[in-house]
Every structure is written in structure tokens, then in C-alpha cells.
């Protein structure tokens, strides 16, 4: 036995449980890969062992929850459309395993690109001790990605939600990055006013879904993910507009303004940046699926 896996079942029992759970998954149109993921987290079983049926031959398998509770977890996935990441409490993003709860948005694969764009764009700044902001940090994913990719930078993670900040802080501690990141509660730049004009970069995945679209999102998102992290107001651009209008005071000359948006929004965000008058080099880039999703700008050197 292992302290994090105190429950035991026979391999045969678990194999049968898996077969039944898989049938329910296909009726509910949930991918069996999610079931394998759940079993990997709860029982440490590899996907091949499940698929090839070799689990059956193992006399004992240790689980972190009882078989009864495992059934309840899977029911929550199928009947209540609870995302698997909230059920296991874990999301994988870049090379991190992150703690998540319904207080934070589940970090999405497309958001991983923000870190690569930030790093590629930051090559012109060679000074140490740069300040970077992750505004609306949620699970802390972006802040952690920046802290790893920019090893001498100081990262400032901000969120309005105390619950989110406590998860972000926990993730930083687990990854040994807490001395590189400060966590502040507040609205966007507000807690960082002492550092006006000093930021080398701002990276944000703000809420950008138009309010009236929220109920139409897939149930996993609409029913379980925090509206605070999704709702971008009537046209979806409320927070993006706010970041355009406020960031110029916080970024140093040439400083980087970088956001994720919803498909279709980048031209409007680029217009907002142009109209604001204090940004240059506005650039739109696609995610891995080829959909334009990221908007980058530099704070003008002279304005
Ligand atoms: N990408 C998320 C989704 O697909 C939304 C994230 C956000 O609003 N920033 O639901």
C-alpha cells in the first residue's frame, strides 16, 4: 500500500469496472481516453495495460479512492458533464502538472503558445530582473510558464479571485517557482501601481466570451468553469479594451502587450490598439490549429 492510494481491488474487478464504464462513456459520447486518464490518476495504471487487458492479471491494484467513489466520479463526468480535470484535480499544461479546481479555468493547449510568443518577442531585452505581469492568472499557468522560460525575470500574477490565487500559489510552490512570482489580489493592473512604466511584458488570457454566448458553450464549460474567467461582457471585448487602455502606463518603452482572444476577435483588438495611439508593431498570430487568436503589440518608444 502507498499512503496516497489506500484502497485495494483485484485487477479483474478493475478490468470489469473499466469495461462497464467504457460502455457508459460511449452512450454518453465521452471519449474513453478520459476514462483511461482517470484510471491513470486514481490507480497509476498505464493506458496500454488497460487497452490490452493485462490489468486483469494483477492480483492487487491500489486506488486513491474506493471503487464506489470512482463510480461516482465517473457518473459526475457523464451525467453532470464535469470536466475530467476538475474530477482528478489535475491539468497538464506545457510541461507542468497543475492543480485545478472549479475556481479556475482549466488551462487550454492553445494558451501554451502565449509563452512561446512572449519569449520570442522578449529577445530584444537583455537586462536581468525584468518585470512581467500575468493579469487574470487563474491557475497560475501563464505566470509559471513565464517564470520557467524567463529565468531572471520577476513575474507578477494578479487575479480578482482569492480562491484562484491560492491555487496559483500552490502550483508555484509545487514547482519550486514561488520565489520568482508575486501573487496579488485585484483588478488587472491595480495592485501593481508601484511599478508603473517598468514592465517589460504583460501577458493575459482574459475573459473574452460575449455574455450571451455563455449558455451555448459546451456544458463542461458553461456548467462548471468559472464565469469570472469567461465572461467578456456584451461584445466579449470589455477586458481586452481595459487592458489596451491601461497597459501603456505600466509598460516600459518597447514593452510587450500580449493577449489571447476568441477566434474572430483579433482584428477588433488590433484596431483598439491602433486607435489608442501608444502602441506600435501590432501583430496577430494563429494558434496551433491555424486560427488567429493572439494579439501582440509593443508600447511605443516615443509617446
Ligand atoms: N478558451 C476558453 C474557452 O474556450 C475561454 C477562455 C477565456 O475566456 N479567456 O472556453
mmCIF file of N, CA and C in Angstrom, residues 82-169:
data_model
loop_
_atom_site.group_PDB
_atom_site.id
_atom_site.type_symbol
_atom_site.label_atom_id
_atom_site.label_comp_id
_atom_site.label_asym_id
_atom_site.label_seq_id
_atom_site.Cartn_x
_atom_site.Cartn_y
_atom_site.Cartn_z
ATOM 1 N N UNK A 82 -19.057 17.060 -15.806
ATOM 2 C CA UNK A 82 -17.949 17.686 -15.060
ATOM 3 C C UNK A 82 -16.641 17.393 -15.787
ATOM 4 N N UNK A 83 -15.845 18.427 -16.112
ATOM 5 C CA UNK A 83 -14.580 18.148 -16.809
ATOM 6 C C UNK A 83 -13.691 17.208 -15.992
ATOM 7 N N UNK A 84 -13.028 16.330 -16.686
ATOM 8 C CA UNK A 84 -12.182 15.324 -16.029
ATOM 9 C C UNK A 84 -11.092 15.989 -15.169
ATOM 10 N N UNK A 85 -10.609 17.151 -15.620
ATOM 11 C CA UNK A 85 -9.551 17.832 -14.859
ATOM 12 C C UNK A 85 -10.048 18.271 -13.477
ATOM 13 N N UNK A 86 -11.340 18.642 -13.378
ATOM 14 C CA UNK A 86 -11.861 19.011 -12.055
ATOM 15 C C UNK A 86 -12.064 17.763 -11.193
ATOM 16 N N UNK A 87 -12.375 16.648 -11.827
ATOM 17 C CA UNK A 87 -12.575 15.415 -11.063
ATOM 18 C C UNK A 87 -11.260 14.881 -10.508
ATOM 19 N N UNK A 88 -10.210 14.976 -11.299
ATOM 20 C CA UNK A 88 -8.913 14.474 -10.825
ATOM 21 C C UNK A 88 -8.146 15.569 -10.079
ATOM 22 N N UNK A 89 -8.541 16.837 -10.299
ATOM 23 C CA UNK A 89 -7.830 17.948 -9.654
ATOM 24 C C UNK A 89 -6.517 18.277 -10.329
ATOM 25 N N UNK A 90 -6.301 17.733 -11.528
ATOM 26 C CA UNK A 90 -5.018 17.920 -12.211
ATOM 27 C C UNK A 90 -5.248 18.307 -13.669
ATOM 28 N N UNK A 91 -4.456 19.249 -14.172
ATOM 29 C CA UNK A 91 -4.458 19.548 -15.608
ATOM 30 C C UNK A 91 -3.010 19.599 -16.069
ATOM 31 N N UNK A 92 -2.762 19.075 -17.249
ATOM 32 C CA UNK A 92 -1.399 19.095 -17.800
ATOM 33 C C UNK A 92 -1.314 20.244 -18.795
ATOM 34 N N UNK A 93 -0.294 21.049 -18.653
ATOM 35 C CA UNK A 93 -0.168 22.245 -19.494
ATOM 36 C C UNK A 93 1.322 22.549 -19.645
ATOM 37 N N UNK A 94 1.775 22.701 -20.900
ATOM 38 C CA UNK A 94 3.216 22.730 -21.186
ATOM 39 C C UNK A 94 3.848 21.531 -20.477
ATOM 40 N N UNK A 95 4.945 21.737 -19.758
ATOM 41 C CA UNK A 95 5.467 20.540 -19.085
ATOM 42 C C UNK A 95 5.098 20.506 -17.609
ATOM 43 N N UNK A 96 3.989 21.166 -17.261
ATOM 44 C CA UNK A 96 3.574 21.194 -15.859
ATOM 45 C C UNK A 96 2.376 20.287 -15.615
ATOM 46 N N UNK A 97 2.356 19.762 -14.395
ATOM 47 C CA UNK A 97 1.130 19.159 -13.907
ATOM 48 C C UNK A 97 0.580 20.173 -12.901
ATOM 49 N N UNK A 98 -0.607 20.727 -13.188
ATOM 50 C CA UNK A 98 -1.131 21.818 -12.364
ATOM 51 C C UNK A 98 -2.340 21.370 -11.552
ATOM 52 N N UNK A 99 -2.417 21.868 -10.318
ATOM 53 C CA UNK A 99 -3.616 21.651 -9.512
ATOM 54 C C UNK A 99 -4.704 22.574 -10.049
ATOM 55 N N UNK A 100 -5.902 22.039 -10.262
ATOM 56 C CA UNK A 100 -7.021 22.887 -10.682
ATOM 57 C C UNK A 100 -8.268 22.543 -9.868
ATOM 58 N N UNK A 101 -9.172 23.514 -9.783
ATOM 59 C CA UNK A 101 -10.486 23.285 -9.169
ATOM 60 C C UNK A 101 -11.471 24.146 -9.949
ATOM 61 N N UNK A 102 -12.767 23.982 -9.705
ATOM 62 C CA UNK A 102 -13.730 24.823 -10.438
ATOM 63 C C UNK A 102 -13.582 26.318 -10.162
ATOM 64 N N UNK A 103 -12.668 26.707 -9.267
ATOM 65 C CA UNK A 103 -12.411 28.144 -9.055
ATOM 66 C C UNK A 103 -11.535 28.719 -10.153
ATOM 67 N N UNK A 104 -10.932 27.864 -10.957
ATOM 68 C CA UNK A 104 -10.040 28.365 -12.030
ATOM 69 C C UNK A 104 -10.401 27.712 -13.365
ATOM 70 N N UNK A 105 -10.156 28.462 -14.430
ATOM 71 C CA UNK A 105 -10.319 27.919 -15.777
ATOM 72 C C UNK A 105 -9.297 26.788 -15.968
ATOM 73 N N UNK A 106 -9.699 25.738 -16.652
ATOM 74 C CA UNK A 106 -8.750 24.675 -16.986
ATOM 75 C C UNK A 106 -7.826 25.226 -18.074
ATOM 76 N N UNK A 107 -6.516 25.257 -17.845
ATOM 77 C CA UNK A 107 -5.647 25.843 -18.871
ATOM 78 C C UNK A 107 -5.727 25.053 -20.180
ATOM 79 N N UNK A 108 -5.876 25.786 -21.289
ATOM 80 C CA UNK A 108 -6.088 25.171 -22.600
ATOM 81 C C UNK A 108 -4.765 25.032 -23.360
ATOM 82 N N UNK A 109 -4.684 24.014 -24.232
ATOM 83 C CA UNK A 109 -3.440 23.840 -25.003
ATOM 84 C C UNK A 109 -3.090 25.073 -25.836
ATOM 85 N N UNK A 110 -4.107 25.737 -26.424
ATOM 86 C CA UNK A 110 -3.767 26.885 -27.284
ATOM 87 C C UNK A 110 -3.061 27.988 -26.499
ATOM 88 N N UNK A 111 -3.381 28.095 -25.213
ATOM 89 C CA UNK A 111 -2.791 29.157 -24.392
ATOM 90 C C UNK A 111 -1.275 28.942 -24.217
ATOM 91 N N UNK A 112 -0.831 27.701 -24.410
ATOM 92 C CA UNK A 112 0.609 27.420 -24.297
ATOM 93 C C UNK A 112 1.419 28.298 -25.246
ATOM 94 N N UNK A 113 0.828 28.619 -26.409
ATOM 95 C CA UNK A 113 1.552 29.421 -27.416
ATOM 96 C C UNK A 113 1.930 30.803 -26.892
ATOM 97 N N UNK A 114 1.135 31.325 -25.945
ATOM 98 C CA UNK A 114 1.429 32.675 -25.437
ATOM 99 C C UNK A 114 2.865 32.757 -24.900
ATOM 100 N N UNK A 115 3.300 31.698 -24.260
ATOM 101 C CA UNK A 115 4.642 31.709 -23.660
ATOM 102 C C UNK A 115 5.699 31.767 -24.769
ATOM 103 N N UNK A 116 5.491 30.978 -25.812
ATOM 104 C CA UNK A 116 6.480 30.978 -26.905
ATOM 105 C C UNK A 116 6.536 32.338 -27.595
ATOM 106 N N UNK A 117 5.365 32.956 -27.795
ATOM 107 C CA UNK A 117 5.353 34.278 -28.438
ATOM 108 C C UNK A 117 6.051 35.298 -27.526
ATOM 109 N N UNK A 118 5.748 35.233 -26.238
ATOM 110 C CA UNK A 118 6.357 36.183 -25.293
ATOM 111 C C UNK A 118 7.884 36.043 -25.310
ATOM 112 N N UNK A 119 8.339 34.810 -25.274
ATOM 113 C CA UNK A 119 9.789 34.577 -25.224
ATOM 114 C C UNK A 119 10.459 35.045 -26.514
ATOM 115 N N UNK A 120 9.851 34.699 -27.656
ATOM 116 C CA UNK A 120 10.439 35.097 -28.939
ATOM 117 C C UNK A 120 10.514 36.623 -29.035
ATOM 118 N N UNK A 121 9.483 37.305 -28.533
ATOM 119 C CA UNK A 121 9.431 38.760 -28.655
ATOM 120 C C UNK A 121 10.347 39.442 -27.647
ATOM 121 N N UNK A 122 10.663 38.743 -26.560
ATOM 122 C CA UNK A 122 11.447 39.392 -25.497
ATOM 123 C C UNK A 122 12.952 39.392 -25.774
ATOM 124 N N UNK A 123 13.351 38.767 -26.906
ATOM 125 C CA UNK A 123 14.791 38.646 -27.191
ATOM 126 C C UNK A 123 15.515 39.996 -27.208
ATOM 127 N N UNK A 124 14.793 41.060 -27.536
ATOM 128 C CA UNK A 124 15.438 42.376 -27.615
ATOM 129 C C UNK A 124 15.803 42.939 -26.244
ATOM 130 N N UNK A 125 15.192 42.404 -25.210
ATOM 131 C CA UNK A 125 15.505 42.900 -23.857
ATOM 132 C C UNK A 125 16.507 41.946 -23.218
ATOM 133 N N UNK A 126 17.664 42.452 -22.891
ATOM 134 C CA UNK A 126 18.689 41.551 -22.355
ATOM 135 C C UNK A 126 18.967 41.825 -20.875
ATOM 136 N N UNK A 127 18.277 42.812 -20.308
ATOM 137 C CA UNK A 127 18.553 43.127 -18.904
ATOM 138 C C UNK A 127 17.949 42.079 -17.969
ATOM 139 N N UNK A 128 18.605 41.880 -16.821
ATOM 140 C CA UNK A 128 18.086 40.963 -15.800
ATOM 141 C C UNK A 128 17.003 41.676 -14.985
ATOM 142 N N UNK A 129 16.340 40.913 -14.131
ATOM 143 C CA UNK A 129 15.337 41.476 -13.213
ATOM 144 C C UNK A 129 14.199 42.212 -13.921
ATOM 145 N N UNK A 130 13.805 41.720 -15.076
ATOM 146 C CA UNK A 130 12.666 42.324 -15.764
ATOM 147 C C UNK A 130 11.373 42.014 -14.989
ATOM 148 N N UNK A 131 10.423 42.935 -15.098
ATOM 149 C CA UNK A 131 9.097 42.689 -14.516
ATOM 150 C C UNK A 131 8.128 42.273 -15.615
ATOM 151 N N UNK A 132 7.412 41.181 -15.366
ATOM 152 C CA UNK A 132 6.381 40.704 -16.285
ATOM 153 C C UNK A 132 5.089 40.505 -15.501
ATOM 154 N N UNK A 133 3.957 40.811 -16.141
ATOM 155 C CA UNK A 133 2.665 40.645 -15.461
ATOM 156 C C UNK A 133 1.825 39.586 -16.162
ATOM 157 N N UNK A 134 1.199 38.718 -15.354
ATOM 158 C CA UNK A 134 0.175 37.784 -15.862
ATOM 159 C C UNK A 134 -1.124 38.244 -15.214
ATOM 160 N N UNK A 135 -1.970 38.921 -15.991
ATOM 161 C CA UNK A 135 -3.174 39.523 -15.414
ATOM 162 C C UNK A 135 -4.375 38.599 -15.608
ATOM 163 N N UNK A 136 -4.996 38.201 -14.494
ATOM 164 C CA UNK A 136 -6.069 37.213 -14.512
ATOM 165 C C UNK A 136 -5.434 35.834 -14.557
ATOM 166 N N UNK A 137 -4.617 35.548 -13.564
ATOM 167 C CA UNK A 137 -3.725 34.377 -13.636
ATOM 168 C C UNK A 137 -4.445 33.035 -13.487
ATOM 169 N N UNK A 138 -5.587 33.005 -12.795
ATOM 170 C CA UNK A 138 -6.313 31.728 -12.628
ATOM 171 C C UNK A 138 -5.440 30.692 -11.936
ATOM 172 N N UNK A 139 -5.194 29.572 -12.601
ATOM 173 C CA UNK A 139 -4.370 28.502 -12.008
ATOM 174 C C UNK A 139 -2.895 28.889 -11.911
ATOM 175 N N UNK A 140 -2.523 30.023 -12.518
ATOM 176 C CA UNK A 140 -1.125 30.450 -12.495
ATOM 177 C C UNK A 140 -0.345 29.968 -13.709
ATOM 178 N N UNK A 141 -1.019 29.294 -14.634
ATOM 179 C CA UNK A 141 -0.315 28.649 -15.746
ATOM 180 C C UNK A 141 0.622 29.609 -16.486
ATOM 181 N N UNK A 142 0.105 30.758 -16.896
ATOM 182 C CA UNK A 142 0.939 31.679 -17.693
ATOM 183 C C UNK A 142 2.121 32.179 -16.850
ATOM 184 N N UNK A 143 1.848 32.557 -15.605
ATOM 185 C CA UNK A 143 2.926 33.051 -14.748
ATOM 186 C C UNK A 143 4.023 31.989 -14.596
ATOM 187 N N UNK A 144 3.616 30.732 -14.431
ATOM 188 C CA UNK A 144 4.585 29.643 -14.264
ATOM 189 C C UNK A 144 5.366 29.416 -15.551
ATOM 190 N N UNK A 145 4.657 29.507 -16.675
ATOM 191 C CA UNK A 145 5.317 29.353 -17.976
ATOM 192 C C UNK A 145 6.343 30.456 -18.179
ATOM 193 N N UNK A 146 5.975 31.678 -17.820
ATOM 194 C CA UNK A 146 6.919 32.799 -17.977
ATOM 195 C C UNK A 146 8.111 32.636 -17.035
ATOM 196 N N UNK A 147 7.827 32.241 -15.800
ATOM 197 C CA UNK A 147 8.912 32.109 -14.812
ATOM 198 C C UNK A 147 9.937 31.074 -15.278
ATOM 199 N N UNK A 148 9.461 30.012 -15.909
ATOM 200 C CA UNK A 148 10.376 28.975 -16.381
ATOM 201 C C UNK A 148 11.143 29.431 -17.611
ATOM 202 N N UNK A 149 10.437 30.104 -18.520
ATOM 203 C CA UNK A 149 11.059 30.477 -19.798
ATOM 204 C C UNK A 149 11.950 31.712 -19.670
ATOM 205 N N UNK A 150 11.689 32.543 -18.661
ATOM 206 C CA UNK A 150 12.487 33.771 -18.475
ATOM 207 C C UNK A 150 13.129 33.695 -17.094
ATOM 208 N N UNK A 151 14.228 32.968 -16.975
ATOM 209 C CA UNK A 151 14.722 32.593 -15.644
ATOM 210 C C UNK A 151 15.230 33.744 -14.764
ATOM 211 N N UNK A 152 15.430 34.935 -15.334
ATOM 212 C CA UNK A 152 15.870 36.015 -14.438
ATOM 213 C C UNK A 152 14.766 37.047 -14.199
ATOM 214 N N UNK A 153 13.593 36.817 -14.801
ATOM 215 C CA UNK A 153 12.514 37.811 -14.678
ATOM 216 C C UNK A 153 11.737 37.639 -13.376
ATOM 217 N N UNK A 154 11.135 38.740 -12.951
ATOM 218 C CA UNK A 154 10.248 38.723 -11.780
ATOM 219 C C UNK A 154 8.819 38.740 -12.326
ATOM 220 N N UNK A 155 8.029 37.752 -11.962
ATOM 221 C CA UNK A 155 6.678 37.644 -12.518
ATOM 222 C C UNK A 155 5.646 38.099 -11.478
ATOM 223 N N UNK A 156 4.682 38.892 -11.934
ATOM 224 C CA UNK A 156 3.620 39.371 -11.041
ATOM 225 C C UNK A 156 2.302 38.782 -11.511
ATOM 226 N N UNK A 157 1.729 37.919 -10.706
ATOM 227 C CA UNK A 157 0.468 37.269 -11.075
ATOM 228 C C UNK A 157 -0.668 37.939 -10.304
ATOM 229 N N UNK A 158 -1.704 38.355 -11.036
ATOM 230 C CA UNK A 158 -2.814 39.080 -10.415
ATOM 231 C C UNK A 158 -4.122 38.357 -10.724
ATOM 232 N N UNK A 159 -4.995 38.299 -9.753
ATOM 233 C CA UNK A 159 -6.348 37.785 -10.003
ATOM 234 C C UNK A 159 -7.308 38.439 -9.019
ATOM 235 N N UNK A 160 -8.555 38.503 -9.435
ATOM 236 C CA UNK A 160 -9.585 39.064 -8.579
ATOM 237 C C UNK A 160 -10.046 38.038 -7.550
ATOM 238 N N UNK A 161 -9.861 36.772 -7.885
ATOM 239 C CA UNK A 161 -10.395 35.707 -7.035
ATOM 240 C C UNK A 161 -9.332 35.197 -6.058
ATOM 241 N N UNK A 162 -9.674 35.267 -4.760
ATOM 242 C CA UNK A 162 -8.737 34.756 -3.747
ATOM 243 C C UNK A 162 -8.543 33.256 -3.880
ATOM 244 N N UNK A 163 -9.623 32.571 -4.226
ATOM 245 C CA UNK A 163 -9.540 31.108 -4.389
ATOM 246 C C UNK A 163 -8.577 30.754 -5.530
ATOM 247 N N UNK A 164 -8.670 31.518 -6.625
ATOM 248 C CA UNK A 164 -7.759 31.273 -7.748
ATOM 249 C C UNK A 164 -6.320 31.540 -7.307
ATOM 250 N N UNK A 165 -6.106 32.645 -6.591
ATOM 251 C CA UNK A 165 -4.733 32.964 -6.179
ATOM 252 C C UNK A 165 -4.156 31.876 -5.284
ATOM 253 N N UNK A 166 -5.025 31.279 -4.449
ATOM 254 C CA UNK A 166 -4.458 30.258 -3.562
ATOM 255 C C UNK A 166 -4.063 29.021 -4.373
ATOM 256 N N UNK A 167 -4.804 28.726 -5.430
ATOM 257 C CA UNK A 167 -4.406 27.602 -6.307
ATOM 258 C C UNK A 167 -3.128 27.950 -7.075
ATOM 259 N N UNK A 168 -3.064 29.174 -7.590
ATOM 260 C CA UNK A 168 -1.863 29.590 -8.344
ATOM 261 C C UNK A 168 -0.628 29.516 -7.444
ATOM 262 N N UNK A 169 -0.802 29.977 -6.191
ATOM 263 C CA UNK A 169 0.324 29.948 -5.253
ATOM 264 C C UNK A 169 0.764 28.511 -4.973
#
